[in-house]
Structure formats: structure tokens, C-alpha cells
């Protein structure tokens, strides 16, 4: 299977957009945009994300043992783009950030956030499936979600 073609096929799956945040070794914050978030179980409360194993975020999630999932609203496209950009710009310069129970950064106006400790990491090809045990969660703002489809951002339908 040609991987470029497969990416185009998989891009037809519409998803929400999240920013994964985690802690650096120096006590700072790091994060990246992701679409691979999935709810896994309620008892115990488990969620998963799938991150490139060579990404900084994957390395820091493994070393810190914590991460948060920030579900972006329809007006968070700039944040979604910023946290996917490889350049060295301060990704947290945009957005109003608070600190959750595990020390991760959470958006004060996220549609939802989920704060986790790492329960398990499973190698999966060039990615790592990270299973998170939920420590805390909130729905700060009842806004329409940001949607990603065919490499384009869309505004979700408001409640
Ligand atoms: C909408 C969108 C969804 C993304 N989803 C994922 C994902 O689920 N897993 C992943 O590893 N990268 C994903 N990426 C790519 C990362 O955001 C990007 O590679 C980022 O620069 C990684 O940062 P880091 O190397 O500092 O961790 C996505 C990018 C976009 C724009």
C-alpha cells in the first residue's frame, strides 16, 4: 500500500481536534495537535491517543507519565495550527491556560479537557498507542467543536 495514497484515504475520516499537553523534564509544558483521541472505557475510566513515536510529545508523555487532552472549539483553529507546527515558536503563547491535577496545561475555554496518568504504552508501527487513566475532567465551555476533514478545519454544529 502506497503510504501517501493511504493518508489521502484516511483523511476522509472526519474527527474532532485535540491538543495533547504534557510536562517537560524541566517542569515546563509541551503539547501537540492530535486527531487520534478515542474514549476506551468507563470502568476504569480510560482514553487513548496515538502519537508518532519520534515526536517530542511522545517522549515527554513517556518520561512524565502524564498528559491532558484538550478538546478544541470551533474558534480554536489558530491553536490547532500552532500546536501542529514544527517550528520553535512558543506553542502556548496563544490561548488561556490553567494547570490541572497532574500538572498538565488545560485550556480554560476548551470544549472539554481530560487529565490523565499514563496507564500503558503500546508500540504500533511508527506510532505509540498511549492509554490514559483519567484523573480529572471538565467541560469548561459549551461551544461547537473544531472538526478536521480532508486536511481542512471546519466549524462543528453548535448545540
Ligand atoms: C489536525 C491534526 C491532527 C494530528 N493528529 C496527530 C495524531 O493523532 N498523532 C500524531 O502523532 N500527530 C498528529 N498530528 C501531527 C502533530 O501535531 C505534529 O507532528 C506536531 O508537530 C508534533 O509535535 P512534537 O514533535 O513537538 O511532539 C496532527 C496534526 C494535525 C494538523
Short mmCIF file of N, CA and C and ligand atoms in Angstrom, two decimals:
data_model
loop_
_atom_site.label_atom_id
_atom_site.label_comp_id
_atom_site.label_asym_id
_atom_site.label_seq_id
_atom_site.Cartn_x
_atom_site.Cartn_y
_atom_site.Cartn_z
N UNK A 1 0.84 -1.20 0.00
CA UNK A 1 0.00 0.00 0.00
C UNK A 1 0.87 1.24 0.00
N UNK A 2 0.64 2.15 -0.95
CA UNK A 2 1.38 3.41 -1.02
C UNK A 2 0.94 4.30 0.15
N UNK A 3 1.91 4.74 0.98
CA UNK A 3 1.53 5.44 2.21
C UNK A 3 0.93 6.82 1.93
N UNK A 4 1.36 7.48 0.84
CA UNK A 4 0.76 8.79 0.50
C UNK A 4 -0.71 8.62 0.14
N UNK A 5 -0.99 7.57 -0.63
CA UNK A 5 -2.38 7.31 -1.02
C UNK A 5 -3.21 6.93 0.21
N UNK A 6 -2.61 6.11 1.09
CA UNK A 6 -3.32 5.70 2.30
C UNK A 6 -3.66 6.92 3.17
N UNK A 7 -2.73 7.88 3.25
CA UNK A 7 -3.00 9.10 4.03
C UNK A 7 -4.21 9.83 3.46
N UNK A 8 -4.30 9.89 2.13
CA UNK A 8 -5.43 10.56 1.48
C UNK A 8 -6.74 9.83 1.79
N UNK A 9 -6.68 8.50 1.76
CA UNK A 9 -7.88 7.71 2.07
C UNK A 9 -8.30 7.95 3.53
N UNK A 10 -7.33 7.89 4.45
CA UNK A 10 -7.64 8.03 5.87
C UNK A 10 -8.10 9.44 6.21
N UNK A 11 -7.69 10.44 5.39
CA UNK A 11 -8.09 11.83 5.63
C UNK A 11 -9.59 12.04 5.41
N UNK A 12 -10.26 11.03 4.82
CA UNK A 12 -11.70 11.14 4.61
C UNK A 12 -12.49 10.90 5.90
N UNK A 13 -11.79 10.41 6.93
CA UNK A 13 -12.45 10.18 8.23
C UNK A 13 -12.47 11.50 9.00
N UNK A 14 -13.66 12.05 9.24
CA UNK A 14 -13.77 13.32 9.97
C UNK A 14 -13.55 13.07 11.45
N UNK A 15 -12.81 13.98 12.09
CA UNK A 15 -12.55 13.84 13.52
C UNK A 15 -12.71 15.20 14.21
N UNK A 16 -12.77 15.17 15.53
CA UNK A 16 -12.55 16.37 16.31
C UNK A 16 -11.06 16.65 16.36
N UNK A 17 -10.69 17.74 17.00
CA UNK A 17 -9.27 18.10 17.12
C UNK A 17 -8.97 18.36 18.59
N UNK A 18 -7.88 17.76 19.07
CA UNK A 18 -7.46 17.99 20.46
C UNK A 18 -6.03 18.50 20.48
N UNK A 19 -5.68 19.16 21.57
CA UNK A 19 -4.26 19.45 21.85
C UNK A 19 -3.87 18.59 23.05
N UNK A 20 -2.88 17.72 22.82
CA UNK A 20 -2.32 16.92 23.91
C UNK A 20 -1.27 17.75 24.61
N UNK A 21 -1.33 17.83 25.92
CA UNK A 21 -0.30 18.55 26.67
C UNK A 21 0.35 17.59 27.66
N UNK A 22 1.62 17.89 27.94
CA UNK A 22 2.36 17.06 28.89
C UNK A 22 3.44 17.90 29.54
N UNK A 23 4.23 17.31 30.44
CA UNK A 23 5.24 18.05 31.20
C UNK A 23 6.64 17.77 30.65
N UNK A 24 7.47 18.80 30.69
CA UNK A 24 8.87 18.61 30.29
C UNK A 24 9.68 18.21 31.52
N UNK A 25 10.90 17.74 31.28
CA UNK A 25 11.80 17.35 32.39
C UNK A 25 12.11 18.53 33.30
N UNK A 26 12.06 19.76 32.73
CA UNK A 26 12.40 20.97 33.50
C UNK A 26 11.17 21.54 34.23
N UNK A 27 10.05 20.85 34.18
CA UNK A 27 8.83 21.34 34.83
C UNK A 27 8.02 22.27 33.97
N UNK A 28 8.38 22.39 32.69
CA UNK A 28 7.61 23.21 31.76
C UNK A 28 6.54 22.40 31.06
N UNK A 29 6.03 22.96 29.97
CA UNK A 29 4.92 22.32 29.26
C UNK A 29 5.26 22.11 27.79
N UNK A 30 4.71 21.07 27.22
CA UNK A 30 4.84 20.81 25.79
C UNK A 30 3.50 20.24 25.32
N UNK A 31 3.24 20.38 24.01
CA UNK A 31 1.98 19.84 23.51
C UNK A 31 1.98 19.75 22.00
N UNK A 32 1.02 18.99 21.49
CA UNK A 32 0.85 18.90 20.05
C UNK A 32 -0.61 18.65 19.69
N UNK A 33 -0.97 19.06 18.48
CA UNK A 33 -2.31 18.82 17.95
C UNK A 33 -2.46 17.34 17.59
N UNK A 34 -3.64 16.78 17.88
CA UNK A 34 -3.87 15.37 17.56
C UNK A 34 -5.34 15.14 17.20
N UNK A 35 -5.55 14.15 16.36
CA UNK A 35 -6.92 13.76 15.99
C UNK A 35 -7.20 12.31 16.39
N UNK A 36 -6.22 11.66 16.99
CA UNK A 36 -6.32 10.22 17.25
C UNK A 36 -6.90 9.90 18.63
N UNK A 37 -7.52 10.88 19.25
CA UNK A 37 -8.11 10.66 20.58
C UNK A 37 -9.34 9.74 20.48
N UNK A 38 -9.45 8.81 21.43
CA UNK A 38 -10.61 7.91 21.49
C UNK A 38 -10.96 7.62 22.94
N UNK A 39 -12.24 7.57 23.25
CA UNK A 39 -12.65 7.07 24.56
C UNK A 39 -12.57 5.55 24.52
N UNK A 40 -12.10 4.94 25.59
CA UNK A 40 -11.85 3.49 25.59
C UNK A 40 -12.76 2.76 26.57
N UNK A 41 -12.82 3.22 27.82
CA UNK A 41 -13.61 2.50 28.84
C UNK A 41 -14.07 3.48 29.91
N UNK A 42 -15.17 3.11 30.58
CA UNK A 42 -15.67 3.93 31.69
C UNK A 42 -15.26 3.35 33.04
N UNK A 43 -15.05 2.04 33.11
CA UNK A 43 -14.72 1.41 34.39
C UNK A 43 -13.59 0.39 34.20
N UNK A 44 -12.31 0.80 34.46
CA UNK A 44 -11.90 2.12 34.93
C UNK A 44 -11.94 3.13 33.78
N UNK A 45 -11.92 4.43 34.09
CA UNK A 45 -12.02 5.44 33.02
C UNK A 45 -10.73 5.53 32.21
N UNK A 46 -10.77 5.07 30.97
CA UNK A 46 -9.58 5.02 30.10
C UNK A 46 -9.85 5.73 28.78
N UNK A 47 -8.84 6.47 28.31
CA UNK A 47 -8.87 7.06 26.97
C UNK A 47 -7.57 6.71 26.27
N UNK A 48 -7.54 6.86 24.94
CA UNK A 48 -6.30 6.59 24.22
C UNK A 48 -5.99 7.70 23.24
N UNK A 49 -4.70 7.85 22.95
CA UNK A 49 -4.22 8.70 21.86
C UNK A 49 -3.12 7.91 21.16
N UNK A 50 -2.91 8.24 19.89
CA UNK A 50 -1.90 7.54 19.10
C UNK A 50 -0.90 8.59 18.62
N UNK A 51 0.33 8.51 19.09
CA UNK A 51 1.30 9.57 18.80
C UNK A 51 2.53 9.00 18.09
N UNK A 52 3.08 9.79 17.17
CA UNK A 52 4.30 9.37 16.48
C UNK A 52 5.39 9.12 17.52
N UNK A 53 6.01 7.95 17.43
CA UNK A 53 7.00 7.57 18.46
C UNK A 53 8.21 8.48 18.47
N UNK A 54 8.51 9.13 17.31
CA UNK A 54 9.67 10.02 17.27
C UNK A 54 9.30 11.47 17.59
N UNK A 55 8.06 11.72 18.01
CA UNK A 55 7.67 13.10 18.35
C UNK A 55 8.16 13.45 19.75
N UNK A 56 8.38 14.75 19.95
CA UNK A 56 8.77 15.23 21.28
C UNK A 56 7.67 14.93 22.28
N UNK A 57 6.42 15.08 21.86
CA UNK A 57 5.30 14.84 22.76
C UNK A 57 5.29 13.41 23.27
N UNK A 58 5.55 12.45 22.38
CA UNK A 58 5.58 11.04 22.80
C UNK A 58 6.66 10.82 23.84
N UNK A 59 7.85 11.35 23.56
CA UNK A 59 8.97 11.18 24.51
C UNK A 59 8.62 11.76 25.87
N UNK A 60 7.99 12.95 25.87
CA UNK A 60 7.70 13.61 27.15
C UNK A 60 6.52 12.96 27.88
N UNK A 61 5.55 12.43 27.13
CA UNK A 61 4.45 11.70 27.79
C UNK A 61 5.02 10.48 28.51
N UNK A 62 5.96 9.80 27.82
CA UNK A 62 6.58 8.62 28.44
C UNK A 62 7.39 9.00 29.68
N UNK A 63 8.16 10.10 29.60
CA UNK A 63 9.05 10.44 30.72
C UNK A 63 8.29 11.04 31.90
N UNK A 64 7.23 11.83 31.61
CA UNK A 64 6.49 12.47 32.72
C UNK A 64 5.40 11.55 33.28
N UNK A 65 4.88 10.67 32.42
CA UNK A 65 3.80 9.76 32.87
C UNK A 65 2.45 10.43 32.97
N UNK A 66 2.33 11.65 32.42
CA UNK A 66 1.05 12.36 32.46
C UNK A 66 0.77 13.04 31.12
N UNK A 67 -0.52 13.22 30.83
CA UNK A 67 -0.91 14.03 29.67
C UNK A 67 -2.35 14.49 29.85
N UNK A 68 -2.69 15.59 29.17
CA UNK A 68 -4.08 16.04 29.14
C UNK A 68 -4.54 16.14 27.70
N UNK A 69 -5.82 15.90 27.50
CA UNK A 69 -6.46 16.03 26.20
C UNK A 69 -7.35 17.27 26.26
N UNK A 70 -7.05 18.26 25.39
CA UNK A 70 -7.87 19.49 25.33
C UNK A 70 -8.70 19.44 24.05
N UNK A 71 -10.03 19.33 24.19
CA UNK A 71 -10.91 19.27 23.01
C UNK A 71 -11.15 20.70 22.53
N UNK A 72 -10.73 20.99 21.27
CA UNK A 72 -10.80 22.35 20.75
C UNK A 72 -12.19 22.73 20.29
N UNK A 73 -12.51 24.03 20.48
CA UNK A 73 -13.76 24.59 19.99
C UNK A 73 -13.60 25.12 18.58
N UNK A 74 -14.75 25.46 17.94
CA UNK A 74 -14.73 25.89 16.54
C UNK A 74 -13.91 27.16 16.32
N UNK A 75 -13.66 27.94 17.37
CA UNK A 75 -12.86 29.17 17.25
C UNK A 75 -11.40 28.95 17.65
N UNK A 76 -10.97 27.68 17.77
CA UNK A 76 -9.61 27.36 18.20
C UNK A 76 -8.70 26.92 17.04
N UNK A 77 -9.08 27.27 15.81
CA UNK A 77 -8.27 26.81 14.67
C UNK A 77 -6.82 27.27 14.77
N UNK A 78 -6.60 28.52 15.22
CA UNK A 78 -5.23 29.04 15.33
C UNK A 78 -4.41 28.18 16.31
N UNK A 79 -5.05 27.76 17.40
CA UNK A 79 -4.34 26.91 18.38
C UNK A 79 -4.05 25.55 17.76
N UNK A 80 -5.01 25.02 17.03
CA UNK A 80 -4.80 23.73 16.36
C UNK A 80 -3.62 23.80 15.39
N UNK A 81 -3.55 24.87 14.62
CA UNK A 81 -2.44 25.03 13.66
C UNK A 81 -1.11 25.21 14.39
N UNK A 82 -1.12 26.03 15.43
CA UNK A 82 0.12 26.36 16.16
C UNK A 82 0.74 25.12 16.78
N UNK A 83 -0.09 24.26 17.38
CA UNK A 83 0.43 23.07 18.06
C UNK A 83 0.81 21.94 17.10
N UNK A 84 0.56 22.17 15.80
CA UNK A 84 0.99 21.18 14.81
C UNK A 84 2.23 21.65 14.05
N UNK A 85 2.65 22.89 14.30
CA UNK A 85 3.78 23.47 13.58
C UNK A 85 5.09 23.05 14.22
N UNK A 86 6.00 22.56 13.39
CA UNK A 86 7.26 22.03 13.91
C UNK A 86 8.23 23.10 14.36
N UNK A 87 8.00 24.36 13.95
CA UNK A 87 8.95 25.43 14.30
C UNK A 87 8.99 25.64 15.82
N UNK A 88 9.99 26.39 16.27
CA UNK A 88 10.26 26.51 17.70
C UNK A 88 9.41 27.58 18.40
N UNK A 89 8.37 28.13 17.73
CA UNK A 89 7.55 29.16 18.37
C UNK A 89 6.92 28.61 19.65
N UNK A 90 6.72 29.50 20.62
CA UNK A 90 6.08 29.08 21.87
C UNK A 90 4.63 28.72 21.57
N UNK A 91 4.34 27.44 21.58
CA UNK A 91 3.00 27.00 21.22
C UNK A 91 1.96 27.50 22.21
N UNK A 92 2.35 27.73 23.47
CA UNK A 92 1.39 28.15 24.50
C UNK A 92 1.17 29.66 24.53
N UNK A 93 1.80 30.39 23.56
CA UNK A 93 1.66 31.85 23.56
C UNK A 93 0.23 32.28 23.23
N UNK A 94 -0.52 31.43 22.55
CA UNK A 94 -1.92 31.71 22.24
C UNK A 94 -2.80 30.82 23.11
N UNK A 95 -3.90 31.39 23.63
CA UNK A 95 -4.80 30.61 24.49
C UNK A 95 -4.58 30.95 25.95
N UNK A 96 -5.62 30.72 26.75
CA UNK A 96 -5.56 30.97 28.19
C UNK A 96 -5.45 29.62 28.88
N UNK A 97 -4.33 29.38 29.56
CA UNK A 97 -4.02 28.05 30.08
C UNK A 97 -4.07 28.00 31.59
N UNK A 98 -4.57 26.92 32.11
CA UNK A 98 -4.63 26.65 33.55
C UNK A 98 -3.85 25.35 33.81
N UNK A 99 -3.65 24.99 35.06
CA UNK A 99 -2.91 23.77 35.40
C UNK A 99 -3.88 22.77 36.05
N UNK A 100 -3.90 21.56 35.53
CA UNK A 100 -4.79 20.51 36.05
C UNK A 100 -4.10 19.70 37.16
N UNK A 101 -4.81 18.73 37.69
CA UNK A 101 -4.35 17.93 38.85
C UNK A 101 -2.96 17.34 38.66
N UNK A 102 -2.68 16.79 37.49
CA UNK A 102 -1.38 16.13 37.27
C UNK A 102 -0.27 17.11 36.91
N UNK A 103 -0.60 18.41 36.79
CA UNK A 103 0.39 19.42 36.41
C UNK A 103 0.40 19.73 34.93
N UNK A 104 -0.52 19.13 34.18
CA UNK A 104 -0.60 19.39 32.74
C UNK A 104 -1.34 20.71 32.50
N UNK A 105 -1.12 21.28 31.28
CA UNK A 105 -1.78 22.53 30.91
C UNK A 105 -3.14 22.22 30.27
N UNK A 106 -4.16 22.95 30.72
CA UNK A 106 -5.51 22.78 30.14
C UNK A 106 -6.05 24.15 29.74
N UNK A 107 -6.76 24.18 28.60
CA UNK A 107 -7.33 25.42 28.08
C UNK A 107 -8.56 25.80 28.91
N UNK A 108 -8.57 27.05 29.38
CA UNK A 108 -9.71 27.46 30.23
C UNK A 108 -11.01 27.52 29.44
N UNK A 109 -10.92 27.69 28.09
CA UNK A 109 -12.14 27.73 27.27
C UNK A 109 -12.23 26.53 26.33
N UNK A 110 -11.63 25.40 26.73
CA UNK A 110 -11.78 24.16 25.94
C UNK A 110 -13.24 23.73 25.96
N UNK A 111 -13.65 23.01 24.94
CA UNK A 111 -14.99 22.40 24.96
C UNK A 111 -15.01 21.33 26.06
N UNK A 112 -13.88 20.67 26.22
CA UNK A 112 -13.71 19.69 27.30
C UNK A 112 -12.22 19.46 27.51
N UNK A 113 -11.83 19.05 28.70
CA UNK A 113 -10.47 18.55 28.88
C UNK A 113 -10.51 17.32 29.77
N UNK A 114 -9.50 16.46 29.57
CA UNK A 114 -9.39 15.19 30.29
C UNK A 114 -7.94 15.06 30.74
N UNK A 115 -7.72 14.99 32.03
CA UNK A 115 -6.38 14.95 32.61
C UNK A 115 -6.06 13.50 33.02
N UNK A 116 -4.91 12.98 32.56
CA UNK A 116 -4.63 11.54 32.70
C UNK A 116 -3.24 11.23 33.23
N UNK A 117 -3.11 10.08 33.86
CA UNK A 117 -1.79 9.47 34.06
C UNK A 117 -1.69 8.32 33.05
N UNK A 118 -0.47 8.06 32.59
CA UNK A 118 -0.27 7.01 31.59
C UNK A 118 -0.48 5.64 32.24
N UNK A 119 -1.41 4.87 31.66
CA UNK A 119 -1.68 3.51 32.16
C UNK A 119 -0.85 2.48 31.41
N UNK A 120 -0.61 2.74 30.12
CA UNK A 120 0.18 1.80 29.30
C UNK A 120 0.57 2.48 27.99
N UNK A 121 1.67 2.02 27.41
CA UNK A 121 2.10 2.46 26.08
C UNK A 121 2.32 1.22 25.23
N UNK A 122 1.67 1.18 24.06
CA UNK A 122 1.79 0.02 23.17
C UNK A 122 2.44 0.46 21.87
N UNK A 123 3.59 -0.13 21.50
CA UNK A 123 4.18 0.20 20.20
C UNK A 123 3.26 -0.25 19.08
N UNK A 124 3.09 0.60 18.06
CA UNK A 124 2.24 0.26 16.91
C UNK A 124 2.89 0.85 15.67
N UNK A 125 3.77 0.09 15.02
CA UNK A 125 4.50 0.60 13.87
C UNK A 125 5.32 1.81 14.27
N UNK A 126 5.18 2.92 13.49
CA UNK A 126 5.96 4.12 13.82
C UNK A 126 5.25 5.00 14.85
N UNK A 127 4.12 4.53 15.38
CA UNK A 127 3.38 5.27 16.40
C UNK A 127 3.34 4.49 17.72
N UNK A 128 2.89 5.18 18.76
CA UNK A 128 2.71 4.56 20.07
C UNK A 128 1.28 4.83 20.52
N UNK A 129 0.57 3.78 20.89
CA UNK A 129 -0.78 3.94 21.43
C UNK A 129 -0.62 4.17 22.94
N UNK A 130 -1.05 5.34 23.39
CA UNK A 130 -0.92 5.68 24.80
C UNK A 130 -2.30 5.57 25.45
N UNK A 131 -2.37 4.74 26.49
CA UNK A 131 -3.62 4.56 27.23
C UNK A 131 -3.53 5.43 28.49
N UNK A 132 -4.54 6.28 28.71
CA UNK A 132 -4.53 7.16 29.87
C UNK A 132 -5.64 6.83 30.86
N UNK A 133 -5.27 6.80 32.15
CA UNK A 133 -6.26 6.62 33.22
C UNK A 133 -6.70 8.01 33.68
N UNK A 134 -7.98 8.30 33.52
CA UNK A 134 -8.49 9.65 33.76
C UNK A 134 -8.44 9.99 35.25
N UNK A 135 -7.82 11.14 35.56
CA UNK A 135 -7.74 11.64 36.94
C UNK A 135 -8.75 12.73 37.20
N UNK A 136 -9.04 13.53 36.17
CA UNK A 136 -9.96 14.65 36.30
C UNK A 136 -10.45 15.00 34.90
N UNK A 137 -11.61 15.63 34.82
CA UNK A 137 -12.16 16.02 33.52
C UNK A 137 -13.14 17.16 33.72
N UNK A 138 -13.32 17.98 32.68
CA UNK A 138 -14.24 19.11 32.79
C UNK A 138 -14.76 19.50 31.42
N UNK A 139 -15.89 20.21 31.41
CA UNK A 139 -16.46 20.78 30.19
C UNK A 139 -16.60 22.29 30.41
N UNK A 140 -15.47 23.04 30.27
CA UNK A 140 -15.48 24.46 30.62
C UNK A 140 -16.44 25.31 29.79
N UNK A 141 -16.68 24.92 28.51
CA UNK A 141 -17.43 25.83 27.64
C UNK A 141 -18.29 25.01 26.67
N UNK A 142 -19.61 25.25 26.65
CA UNK A 142 -20.49 24.50 25.74
C UNK A 142 -20.47 25.10 24.33
N UNK A 143 -19.32 24.97 23.65
CA UNK A 143 -19.18 25.54 22.29
C UNK A 143 -19.20 24.43 21.25
N UNK A 144 -19.43 24.79 20.01
CA UNK A 144 -19.34 23.83 18.91
C UNK A 144 -17.88 23.39 18.76
N UNK A 145 -17.64 22.13 18.41
CA UNK A 145 -16.26 21.64 18.29
C UNK A 145 -15.60 22.06 16.99
N UNK A 146 -14.27 21.98 16.98
CA UNK A 146 -13.48 22.12 15.75
C UNK A 146 -13.42 20.74 15.10
N UNK A 147 -13.65 20.69 13.80
CA UNK A 147 -13.66 19.43 13.05
C UNK A 147 -12.53 19.44 12.02
N UNK A 148 -11.94 18.28 11.77
CA UNK A 148 -10.87 18.15 10.76
C UNK A 148 -11.28 17.07 9.76
N UNK A 149 -11.29 17.45 8.50
CA UNK A 149 -11.66 16.50 7.44
C UNK A 149 -10.92 16.86 6.17
N UNK A 150 -10.28 15.87 5.56
CA UNK A 150 -9.57 16.06 4.29
C UNK A 150 -8.58 17.23 4.39
N UNK A 151 -7.84 17.29 5.53
CA UNK A 151 -6.80 18.28 5.80
C UNK A 151 -7.34 19.71 5.89
N UNK A 152 -8.63 19.84 6.19
CA UNK A 152 -9.27 21.16 6.31
C UNK A 152 -10.02 21.24 7.63
N UNK A 153 -9.92 22.42 8.29
CA UNK A 153 -10.66 22.65 9.54
C UNK A 153 -12.07 23.14 9.22
N UNK A 154 -13.05 22.66 9.99
CA UNK A 154 -14.43 23.10 9.84
C UNK A 154 -15.00 23.42 11.22
N UNK A 155 -16.00 24.31 11.23
CA UNK A 155 -16.71 24.57 12.48
C UNK A 155 -17.79 23.51 12.63
N UNK A 156 -17.81 22.86 13.81
CA UNK A 156 -18.86 21.89 14.07
C UNK A 156 -20.19 22.58 14.30
N UNK A 157 -21.24 21.83 14.43
CA UNK A 157 -22.58 22.39 14.62
C UNK A 157 -22.76 22.72 16.11
N UNK A 158 -23.21 23.97 16.38
CA UNK A 158 -23.41 24.39 17.77
C UNK A 158 -24.57 23.61 18.39
N UNK A 159 -24.47 23.41 19.71
CA UNK A 159 -25.54 22.71 20.41
C UNK A 159 -26.80 23.56 20.45
C1 LIG B 1 -5.41 18.05 12.70
C2 LIG B 1 -4.12 17.36 13.04
C3 LIG B 1 -4.16 16.15 13.72
C4 LIG B 1 -2.96 15.50 14.09
N1 LIG B 1 -3.05 14.31 14.76
C5 LIG B 1 -1.92 13.69 15.16
C6 LIG B 1 -2.01 12.49 15.92
O1 LIG B 1 -3.08 12.00 16.26
N2 LIG B 1 -0.83 11.88 16.29
C7 LIG B 1 0.39 12.40 15.93
O2 LIG B 1 1.42 11.80 16.31
N3 LIG B 1 0.49 13.55 15.23
C8 LIG B 1 -0.63 14.22 14.85
N4 LIG B 1 -0.54 15.39 14.17
C9 LIG B 1 0.79 15.95 13.84
C10 LIG B 1 1.43 16.68 15.06
O3 LIG B 1 0.58 17.67 15.58
C11 LIG B 1 2.75 17.36 14.60
O4 LIG B 1 3.58 16.39 14.00
C12 LIG B 1 3.49 18.04 15.73
O5 LIG B 1 4.41 18.97 15.17
C13 LIG B 1 4.25 17.10 16.67
O6 LIG B 1 4.91 17.90 17.64
P1 LIG B 1 6.11 17.39 18.56
O7 LIG B 1 7.11 16.72 17.66
O8 LIG B 1 6.63 18.65 19.21
O9 LIG B 1 5.53 16.44 19.56
C14 LIG B 1 -1.72 16.07 13.76
C15 LIG B 1 -1.67 17.28 13.07
C16 LIG B 1 -2.87 17.92 12.72
C17 LIG B 1 -2.81 19.25 11.97
#
